[in-house]
Coordinates of C-alpha atoms in Angstrom, one line a residue:
X13 CA -11.9 -35.3 56.3
X14 CA -14.3 -38.2 56.5
X15 CA -12.9 -41.6 57.1
X16 CA -10.0 -43.4 58.5
X17 CA -6.8 -42.0 56.6
X18 CA -6.4 -38.7 58.1
X19 CA -2.6 -37.8 57.0
X20 CA -2.5 -35.4 54.7
X21 CA -0.3 -32.6 54.3
X22 CA -1.5 -29.2 55.7
X23 CA -1.6 -27.8 52.4
X24 CA -3.8 -30.9 50.5
X25 CA -6.9 -30.8 53.7
X26 CA -8.3 -27.9 52.7
X27 CA -8.0 -28.2 48.8
X28 CA -9.5 -32.3 49.5
X29 CA -12.0 -31.2 51.5
X30 CA -13.2 -28.5 49.0
X31 CA -13.1 -31.6 46.1
X32 CA -15.3 -34.0 49.5
X33 CA -17.6 -30.8 49.0
X34 CA -18.4 -30.7 45.7
X35 CA -21.9 -31.6 44.4
X36 CA -22.1 -35.3 42.8
X37 CA -19.0 -36.3 45.3
X38 CA -20.1 -38.9 47.3
X39 CA -16.6 -40.4 48.8
X40 CA -12.5 -39.3 48.7
X41 CA -10.6 -42.2 49.0
X42 CA -6.6 -41.6 49.6
X43 CA -4.7 -44.1 47.9
X44 CA -0.5 -44.8 47.8
X45 CA 1.7 -41.9 49.3
X46 CA 5.4 -41.3 46.9
X47 CA 8.0 -39.2 48.6
X48 CA 9.5 -37.4 45.6
X49 CA 10.4 -34.2 44.1
X50 CA 7.7 -33.1 41.7
X51 CA 7.4 -29.8 39.9
X52 CA 4.1 -28.5 41.4
X53 CA 2.9 -26.3 44.4
X54 CA 2.3 -27.8 47.4
X55 CA -1.7 -28.2 47.6
X56 CA -1.8 -28.6 43.8
X57 CA -4.2 -31.1 42.5
X58 CA -4.1 -32.8 39.2
X59 CA -6.3 -35.1 37.0
X60 CA -4.7 -38.1 36.5
X61 CA -7.5 -40.8 34.7
X62 CA -11.0 -41.9 34.3
X63 CA -12.1 -44.3 36.7
X64 CA -14.8 -47.3 36.9
X65 CA -16.8 -45.0 39.3
X66 CA -15.1 -42.3 39.4
X67 CA -11.4 -40.5 38.5
X68 CA -8.1 -41.1 39.9
X69 CA -6.3 -37.3 40.9
X70 CA -2.6 -36.9 41.9
X71 CA -2.3 -34.4 45.0
X72 CA 0.6 -32.7 45.5
X73 CA 2.5 -31.4 48.7
X74 CA 5.7 -30.2 50.3
X75 CA 6.6 -34.0 50.6
X76 CA 5.6 -36.0 47.5
X77 CA 2.8 -37.3 45.6
X78 CA -0.7 -38.8 46.9
X79 CA -3.1 -41.1 44.8
X80 CA -7.0 -40.0 45.3
X81 CA -9.7 -42.2 43.9
X82 CA -13.1 -39.5 43.8
X83 CA -15.9 -41.4 43.8
X84 CA -19.3 -39.7 41.7
X85 CA -22.5 -40.6 42.0
X86 CA -24.1 -40.5 39.0
X87 CA -21.4 -40.6 37.0
X88 CA -22.7 -38.5 33.9
X89 CA -21.8 -35.9 36.0
X90 CA -18.1 -36.9 35.7
X91 CA -17.1 -34.4 33.7
X92 CA -19.1 -31.8 35.3
X93 CA -16.3 -32.4 38.5
X94 CA -13.1 -32.6 36.1
X95 CA -14.1 -29.1 34.6
X96 CA -14.5 -28.0 38.1
X97 CA -11.2 -29.2 39.1
X98 CA -9.1 -28.1 36.4
X99 CA -10.7 -24.6 36.9
X100 CA -9.7 -24.4 40.3
X101 CA -6.2 -25.7 40.2
X102 CA -4.5 -24.5 35.8
X103 CA -1.4 -23.6 36.3

């Protein structure tokens, strides 16, 4: 992971690194982390919403949920990135 924020659960590090290395992904920014219970296995990533410049994801660890912003350049490739993430993390 590049940048200042490196506090990810061990289950999520490899999955976020995979997203970071996808074509057309220029940046991955970690958001707020919330300690809570959830129904997803540790390491799971789920699409939340489209935002200006990219997409928001929810990443699930054994400790809770972390929001992640993925900057996509060019933005016309947004659907392609969403499809790749959905295929890898379908339940």
